[in-house]
Coordinates of C-alpha atoms in Angstrom, one line a residue:
M1 CA 204.9 -34.6 -250.1
T2 CA 203.1 -36.7 -247.6
V3 CA 199.6 -35.7 -246.6
Q4 CA 198.6 -36.7 -243.1
A5 CA 194.9 -37.4 -242.6
R6 CA 193.1 -35.7 -239.7
K7 CA 192.5 -38.1 -236.8
K8 CA 188.8 -38.9 -236.3
W9 CA 187.3 -39.7 -232.9
P10 CA 185.3 -42.8 -232.7
I11 CA 181.6 -42.1 -232.7
G12 CA 181.2 -43.6 -229.2
V13 CA 183.8 -41.3 -227.7
A14 CA 182.3 -38.2 -229.3
A15 CA 178.9 -39.1 -228.0
V16 CA 180.2 -39.6 -224.4
A17 CA 182.0 -36.2 -224.7
S18 CA 178.7 -34.5 -225.8
V19 CA 176.8 -36.1 -223.0
T20 CA 179.4 -35.0 -220.5
V21 CA 179.2 -31.4 -221.7
V22 CA 175.4 -31.4 -221.4
A23 CA 175.6 -33.0 -217.9
L24 CA 178.1 -30.4 -216.7
A25 CA 176.0 -27.6 -218.2
W26 CA 172.8 -29.0 -216.5
S27 CA 174.6 -29.4 -213.2
Y28 CA 175.8 -25.8 -213.3
C29 CA 172.3 -24.5 -214.1
S30 CA 170.7 -26.7 -211.5
W31 CA 173.1 -25.6 -208.7
N32 CA 173.7 -21.9 -209.7
T33 CA 170.4 -20.7 -211.4
N34 CA 166.7 -21.1 -210.9
L35 CA 166.2 -22.8 -214.2
L36 CA 163.0 -24.9 -214.0
G37 CA 162.7 -23.9 -210.4
P38 CA 159.6 -22.5 -208.7
E39 CA 158.3 -19.1 -209.7
S40 CA 157.4 -18.2 -206.1
F41 CA 157.7 -19.4 -202.5
C42 CA 155.4 -19.7 -199.5
G43 CA 152.1 -19.6 -201.3
G44 CA 153.1 -16.7 -203.5
R45 CA 154.3 -14.4 -200.7
M46 CA 157.8 -14.2 -202.2
G47 CA 158.6 -14.2 -205.9
S48 CA 161.6 -16.2 -207.1
G49 CA 163.0 -13.4 -209.3
E50 CA 162.6 -10.8 -206.5
V51 CA 164.4 -13.0 -204.0
Q52 CA 167.2 -13.5 -206.5
A53 CA 167.4 -9.8 -207.1
A54 CA 167.5 -9.0 -203.4
L55 CA 170.3 -11.5 -202.6
D56 CA 172.2 -10.1 -205.7
S57 CA 174.4 -13.1 -206.2
T58 CA 174.7 -16.2 -208.4
G59 CA 173.0 -19.3 -207.1
R60 CA 169.9 -21.4 -206.8
V61 CA 167.2 -20.2 -204.5
S62 CA 165.0 -22.7 -202.6
Q63 CA 162.6 -22.7 -199.7
V64 CA 163.9 -24.1 -196.5
D65 CA 161.3 -23.2 -193.9
A66 CA 157.8 -21.8 -193.9
S67 CA 154.9 -21.1 -191.7
V68 CA 152.0 -20.2 -194.0
D69 CA 148.3 -20.8 -193.8
A70 CA 146.3 -20.0 -196.9
Q71 CA 143.4 -18.7 -194.8
R72 CA 145.6 -16.3 -192.8
P73 CA 147.5 -13.2 -193.9
T74 CA 150.4 -13.6 -191.4
F75 CA 153.3 -15.8 -192.4
S76 CA 157.0 -16.5 -192.1
C77 CA 159.2 -17.8 -194.9
T78 CA 162.9 -18.6 -195.2
V79 CA 164.7 -19.1 -198.5
E80 CA 168.3 -20.0 -199.1
R81 CA 170.6 -19.1 -202.0
T82 CA 173.2 -21.9 -202.6
S83 CA 175.9 -22.1 -205.3
R84 CA 178.5 -24.5 -206.5
F85 CA 181.7 -24.0 -208.5
V86 CA 181.4 -20.1 -208.4
G87 CA 182.2 -19.7 -204.7
G88 CA 180.5 -17.6 -202.1
E89 CA 178.8 -18.5 -198.8
D90 CA 175.2 -19.8 -198.8
Q91 CA 172.9 -17.0 -197.9
R92 CA 169.5 -16.9 -196.3
V93 CA 166.7 -14.4 -196.0
T94 CA 163.7 -14.7 -193.8
V95 CA 160.6 -12.6 -194.5
R96 CA 157.7 -12.5 -192.0
T97 CA 154.9 -10.5 -190.5
S98 CA 155.8 -9.1 -187.1
F99 CA 154.5 -6.7 -184.5
K100 CA 156.6 -3.9 -183.1
E101 CA 156.0 -1.4 -180.2
G102 CA 156.6 2.3 -180.5
A103 CA 159.2 3.8 -182.8
F104 CA 161.1 0.5 -182.9
P105 CA 163.6 1.4 -185.7
F106 CA 165.0 4.2 -183.7
T107 CA 165.0 2.9 -180.1
T108 CA 165.7 -0.8 -180.0
H109 CA 169.2 -2.4 -180.1
V110 CA 168.0 -5.0 -182.5
W111 CA 167.6 -2.4 -185.3
Q112 CA 171.0 -0.9 -185.2
S113 CA 172.5 2.1 -187.1
P114 CA 169.4 3.9 -188.4
A115 CA 171.6 6.1 -190.6
S116 CA 173.0 3.1 -192.5
R117 CA 169.5 2.5 -194.0
S118 CA 168.0 3.6 -197.2
Y119 CA 164.5 5.0 -196.4
F120 CA 161.5 4.7 -198.7
T121 CA 160.5 7.9 -200.3
G122 CA 156.8 8.4 -201.1
G123 CA 154.1 5.7 -200.7
A124 CA 154.7 3.1 -198.1
T125 CA 156.8 3.5 -194.9
G126 CA 159.9 1.4 -194.8
A127 CA 163.7 1.1 -194.9
V128 CA 166.4 -1.4 -195.9
S129 CA 170.0 -1.9 -195.0
Q130 CA 172.6 -3.5 -197.2
D131 CA 174.0 -5.6 -194.3
F132 CA 171.0 -6.2 -192.1
G133 CA 167.6 -6.5 -193.7
G134 CA 164.6 -4.1 -193.6
Y135 CA 161.0 -3.5 -192.9
V136 CA 157.7 -2.2 -194.5
V137 CA 155.0 -0.8 -192.2
L138 CA 151.6 -2.3 -193.2
P139 CA 148.8 0.2 -193.7
E140 CA 147.3 1.3 -190.4
P141 CA 143.8 -0.3 -191.1
C142 CA 145.7 -3.7 -191.0
W143 CA 147.0 -3.2 -187.5
D144 CA 143.7 -4.0 -185.7
K145 CA 143.0 -6.9 -188.0
L146 CA 146.4 -8.5 -187.4
R147 CA 147.7 -7.6 -183.9
G148 CA 144.8 -8.8 -181.8
E149 CA 145.1 -7.7 -178.2
R150 CA 148.6 -6.3 -178.4
G151 CA 147.6 -2.7 -177.8
D152 CA 147.4 0.7 -179.5
G153 CA 151.1 1.3 -179.4
V154 CA 151.9 -1.7 -181.6
M155 CA 152.1 -1.6 -185.4
A156 CA 152.1 -4.5 -187.9
I157 CA 155.0 -4.8 -190.3
V158 CA 156.6 -7.1 -192.8
E159 CA 160.3 -7.5 -192.0
A160 CA 163.3 -9.2 -193.5
A161 CA 166.4 -10.6 -191.8
V162 CA 169.5 -11.5 -193.8
E163 CA 172.0 -14.1 -192.8
K164 CA 175.5 -13.9 -194.3
G165 CA 176.5 -11.4 -197.0
A166 CA 175.1 -8.2 -198.2
V167 CA 171.9 -7.6 -200.2
D168 CA 170.8 -5.3 -203.0
P169 CA 168.8 -2.5 -201.3
D170 CA 166.4 -1.9 -204.3
G171 CA 165.9 -5.7 -204.7
L172 CA 165.1 -6.2 -201.0
A173 CA 162.7 -3.2 -201.0
R174 CA 160.8 -4.7 -203.9
L175 CA 160.7 -8.1 -202.2
L176 CA 159.4 -6.6 -199.0
T177 CA 156.8 -4.4 -200.8
R178 CA 155.5 -7.4 -202.7
S179 CA 155.1 -9.5 -199.5
A180 CA 153.5 -6.6 -197.7
R181 CA 151.0 -6.2 -200.6
Q182 CA 150.1 -9.9 -200.4
V183 CA 149.5 -9.6 -196.6
A184 CA 147.4 -6.5 -196.9
E185 CA 145.3 -7.8 -199.7
K186 CA 144.6 -11.1 -197.9
A187 CA 143.7 -9.1 -194.8
G188 CA 141.4 -6.8 -196.7
C189 CA 143.3 -3.7 -196.0
G190 CA 145.4 -3.1 -199.1
T191 CA 146.3 0.4 -200.2
A192 CA 147.7 2.1 -203.4
A193 CA 150.9 2.9 -201.4
L194 CA 152.0 -0.8 -201.7
S195 CA 151.2 -1.0 -205.5
A196 CA 154.4 0.6 -206.9
D197 CA 158.0 -0.3 -206.4
P198 CA 159.5 2.0 -203.8
D199 CA 162.1 4.6 -204.4
L200 CA 165.0 4.7 -201.9
A201 CA 167.0 7.6 -200.4
A202 CA 170.5 6.2 -199.8
P203 CA 172.6 7.3 -196.9
S204 CA 175.8 9.3 -197.3
A205 CA 179.2 7.7 -197.2
P206 CA 180.9 7.8 -193.7
G207 CA 182.9 11.0 -193.1
R208 CA 184.9 12.6 -190.4
T209 CA 182.9 14.4 -187.6
D210 CA 183.2 18.1 -187.1
A211 CA 183.1 18.4 -183.3
G212 CA 181.4 21.9 -183.6
N213 CA 178.7 20.7 -186.1
V214 CA 178.1 17.0 -185.3
C215 CA 176.1 15.1 -187.9
G216 CA 176.4 18.1 -190.2
V217 CA 173.9 20.1 -188.0
P218 CA 175.2 23.7 -187.4
G219 CA 176.0 24.2 -183.7
F220 CA 175.3 20.7 -182.6
T221 CA 178.1 19.6 -180.1
L222 CA 178.5 16.8 -177.6
P223 CA 178.5 18.1 -174.0
K224 CA 181.9 17.7 -172.3
E225 CA 180.5 15.1 -170.0
A226 CA 179.6 12.9 -173.0
V227 CA 183.2 12.8 -174.3
V228 CA 185.6 10.4 -172.8
A229 CA 189.2 11.1 -173.6
S230 CA 190.8 8.2 -175.6
R231 CA 187.7 6.0 -175.1
A232 CA 184.8 7.9 -176.8
E233 CA 185.6 11.1 -178.8
P234 CA 184.1 12.5 -182.0
G235 CA 185.3 10.3 -184.8
Q236 CA 183.2 9.4 -187.9
E237 CA 179.6 9.8 -188.8
Q238 CA 177.1 8.7 -191.4
V239 CA 173.9 10.6 -192.2
S240 CA 170.7 9.5 -194.0
A241 CA 168.9 12.7 -195.0
G242 CA 167.3 12.0 -198.4
S243 CA 163.8 11.0 -197.1
A244 CA 161.2 13.8 -196.8
D245 CA 160.1 12.7 -193.4
T246 CA 163.0 10.8 -191.8
W247 CA 166.5 12.0 -190.9
A248 CA 169.1 9.9 -189.0
C249 CA 172.8 10.1 -188.0
D250 CA 175.1 7.4 -186.6
L251 CA 178.0 8.9 -184.7
H252 CA 180.8 6.4 -184.5
L253 CA 183.1 7.5 -181.6
A254 CA 186.8 7.2 -181.9
G255 CA 188.6 5.4 -179.0
S256 CA 188.9 2.1 -177.3
A257 CA 185.2 1.9 -176.2
K258 CA 184.0 1.6 -179.9
G259 CA 181.0 3.7 -178.9
L260 CA 178.1 4.5 -181.1
V261 CA 175.3 7.0 -180.6
S262 CA 172.5 7.4 -183.1
F263 CA 170.2 10.5 -183.5
S264 CA 166.9 10.4 -185.4
A265 CA 164.0 12.6 -186.3
T266 CA 160.9 11.6 -188.1
S267 CA 157.5 13.1 -188.9
D268 CA 156.1 9.8 -190.2
K269 CA 152.7 9.5 -188.5
N270 CA 153.1 5.7 -188.0
F271 CA 156.0 6.2 -185.6
V272 CA 154.7 9.4 -184.0
E273 CA 151.5 7.6 -183.2
T274 CA 152.9 4.4 -181.8
A275 CA 155.7 6.1 -179.9
T276 CA 153.2 8.1 -177.8
K277 CA 150.9 5.1 -177.2
A278 CA 153.6 2.5 -176.4
K279 CA 152.9 0.9 -173.0
Y280 CA 156.3 1.5 -171.4
S281 CA 157.4 4.7 -173.2
G282 CA 157.6 6.8 -170.1
F283 CA 156.5 10.0 -171.9
K284 CA 155.6 13.0 -169.7
A285 CA 154.0 16.2 -170.8
L286 CA 156.3 19.2 -171.5
P287 CA 155.4 22.7 -170.1
G288 CA 153.3 24.9 -172.3
G289 CA 151.7 22.0 -174.2
K290 CA 154.7 21.8 -176.5
G291 CA 154.8 18.0 -176.6
V292 CA 156.0 15.0 -174.5
A293 CA 159.4 13.7 -173.6
A294 CA 161.1 10.7 -172.0
L295 CA 164.8 9.6 -171.7
G296 CA 166.2 9.9 -175.1
Q297 CA 162.9 10.5 -176.8
A298 CA 160.5 13.4 -177.5
V299 CA 157.5 14.2 -179.6
L300 CA 157.1 17.9 -180.2
H301 CA 154.1 19.8 -181.6
C302 CA 155.8 21.6 -184.6
G303 CA 154.6 23.9 -187.4
D304 CA 153.8 21.2 -189.9
G305 CA 152.7 18.5 -187.4
D306 CA 154.2 16.4 -184.7
V307 CA 157.9 15.3 -185.0
Y308 CA 159.5 12.4 -183.1
F309 CA 163.1 12.8 -181.9
A310 CA 165.3 10.0 -180.5
A311 CA 168.9 9.4 -179.3
K312 CA 170.1 5.8 -178.8
W313 CA 173.4 4.7 -177.2
N314 CA 175.1 1.3 -177.8
T315 CA 176.1 -0.7 -174.8
A316 CA 179.8 0.1 -175.2
Y317 CA 179.2 3.8 -175.1
D318 CA 177.0 3.3 -172.1
R319 CA 179.8 1.6 -170.2
A320 CA 182.3 4.2 -171.1
L321 CA 180.0 7.0 -169.8
A322 CA 179.2 5.1 -166.7
D323 CA 182.9 4.5 -166.0
S324 CA 183.9 8.1 -166.6
V325 CA 181.0 9.9 -164.8
P326 CA 180.7 8.8 -161.2
G327 CA 177.3 8.1 -159.8
E328 CA 174.2 7.0 -161.7
G329 CA 172.6 10.4 -161.5
S330 CA 175.6 12.0 -163.2
Y331 CA 175.7 9.4 -165.9
M332 CA 172.0 10.0 -166.7
E333 CA 172.6 13.7 -166.8
A334 CA 175.3 13.1 -169.4
R335 CA 172.8 11.3 -171.6
K336 CA 170.1 13.9 -171.0
S337 CA 172.5 16.8 -171.8
T338 CA 173.4 15.1 -175.1
F339 CA 169.8 14.7 -176.1
Q340 CA 169.1 18.3 -175.0
N341 CA 171.9 19.6 -177.3
F342 CA 170.4 17.5 -180.2
L343 CA 167.0 19.0 -179.7
D344 CA 168.4 22.6 -179.3
A345 CA 170.3 22.2 -182.6
T346 CA 167.6 20.5 -184.7
A347 CA 164.2 21.8 -183.5
A348 CA 164.2 25.0 -185.6
D349 CA 164.9 23.0 -188.8
H350 CA 161.5 21.2 -188.2
S351 CA 159.7 24.4 -187.1
C352 CA 159.5 22.9 -183.6
P353 CA 159.4 24.8 -180.3
R354 CA 162.4 25.1 -178.1
V355 CA 162.0 22.8 -175.0
T356 CA 163.9 21.9 -171.9
I357 CA 164.0 18.2 -171.1
P358 CA 162.9 17.7 -167.4

């Protein structure tokens, strides 16, 4: 019997192979992890681990743009997550201090779909969206310190905007809270509300709309002038109702117009206060001292305190209504009737008085 000896690699070849393996491993870690990378970005405003958790994907995180002054609490910081070999688009998140007028998350088209957000429960006021970003309202004592001459109807916040891909809501909430805490402490207006990681109330899954109980509210219907056959009819809805002080519903209308109308109600004092003090709010007093109202907005004096109500239409739904209801006056009546129906159906749930929008 012939015994065949095992072939041995030359020492030089084995060494090259070992070096190659180490080099590949190092390259992978360098491009896809934060091994030996910075622990924080932008002067400590954003923690590396928190950014990684918020972006919720494999990759290396690095700072790409920053506006930070060690002597000032305001800042802007953009970080990017990049990866090689494992696929996926590069992703960026920008976190910055900002100033917003009125009840901005429920009235402006920049902050879309309020019911798609997870709202903070307890402690700080804030919300995050898996596909968009989020915000944390800084403590009210910070507003005067940071906003300068912007006016009483303007609040100071820390906001995040995400480019490409989705984020982890809990991770983004922790990142925002850390940044807000850094800002407040530097400005000398920190509070205990920013000390703990926030709990989130997630929105419901989208579901089919019951035309007789829109947004799950018993008796809430769209007036006939607000329904456009084949272009904007009750379709699907999403509701965010887990927060103690904020409720929101996005009504995605079926039909060619791709209309969206969002309804919101909040007793959060930050938004109630800034809504009524905003420079161009257009609020007018309601009869009987029951509150104030404007087009698509109202603040009512309710049993447990003031509550802010809002309805917001997207541009596509606006166009569909304008085309179907002749004359500007009739079109505005359709919007007013929709908001009136919303108030009629929800006011009692918040121990609010019945009112008629002028």
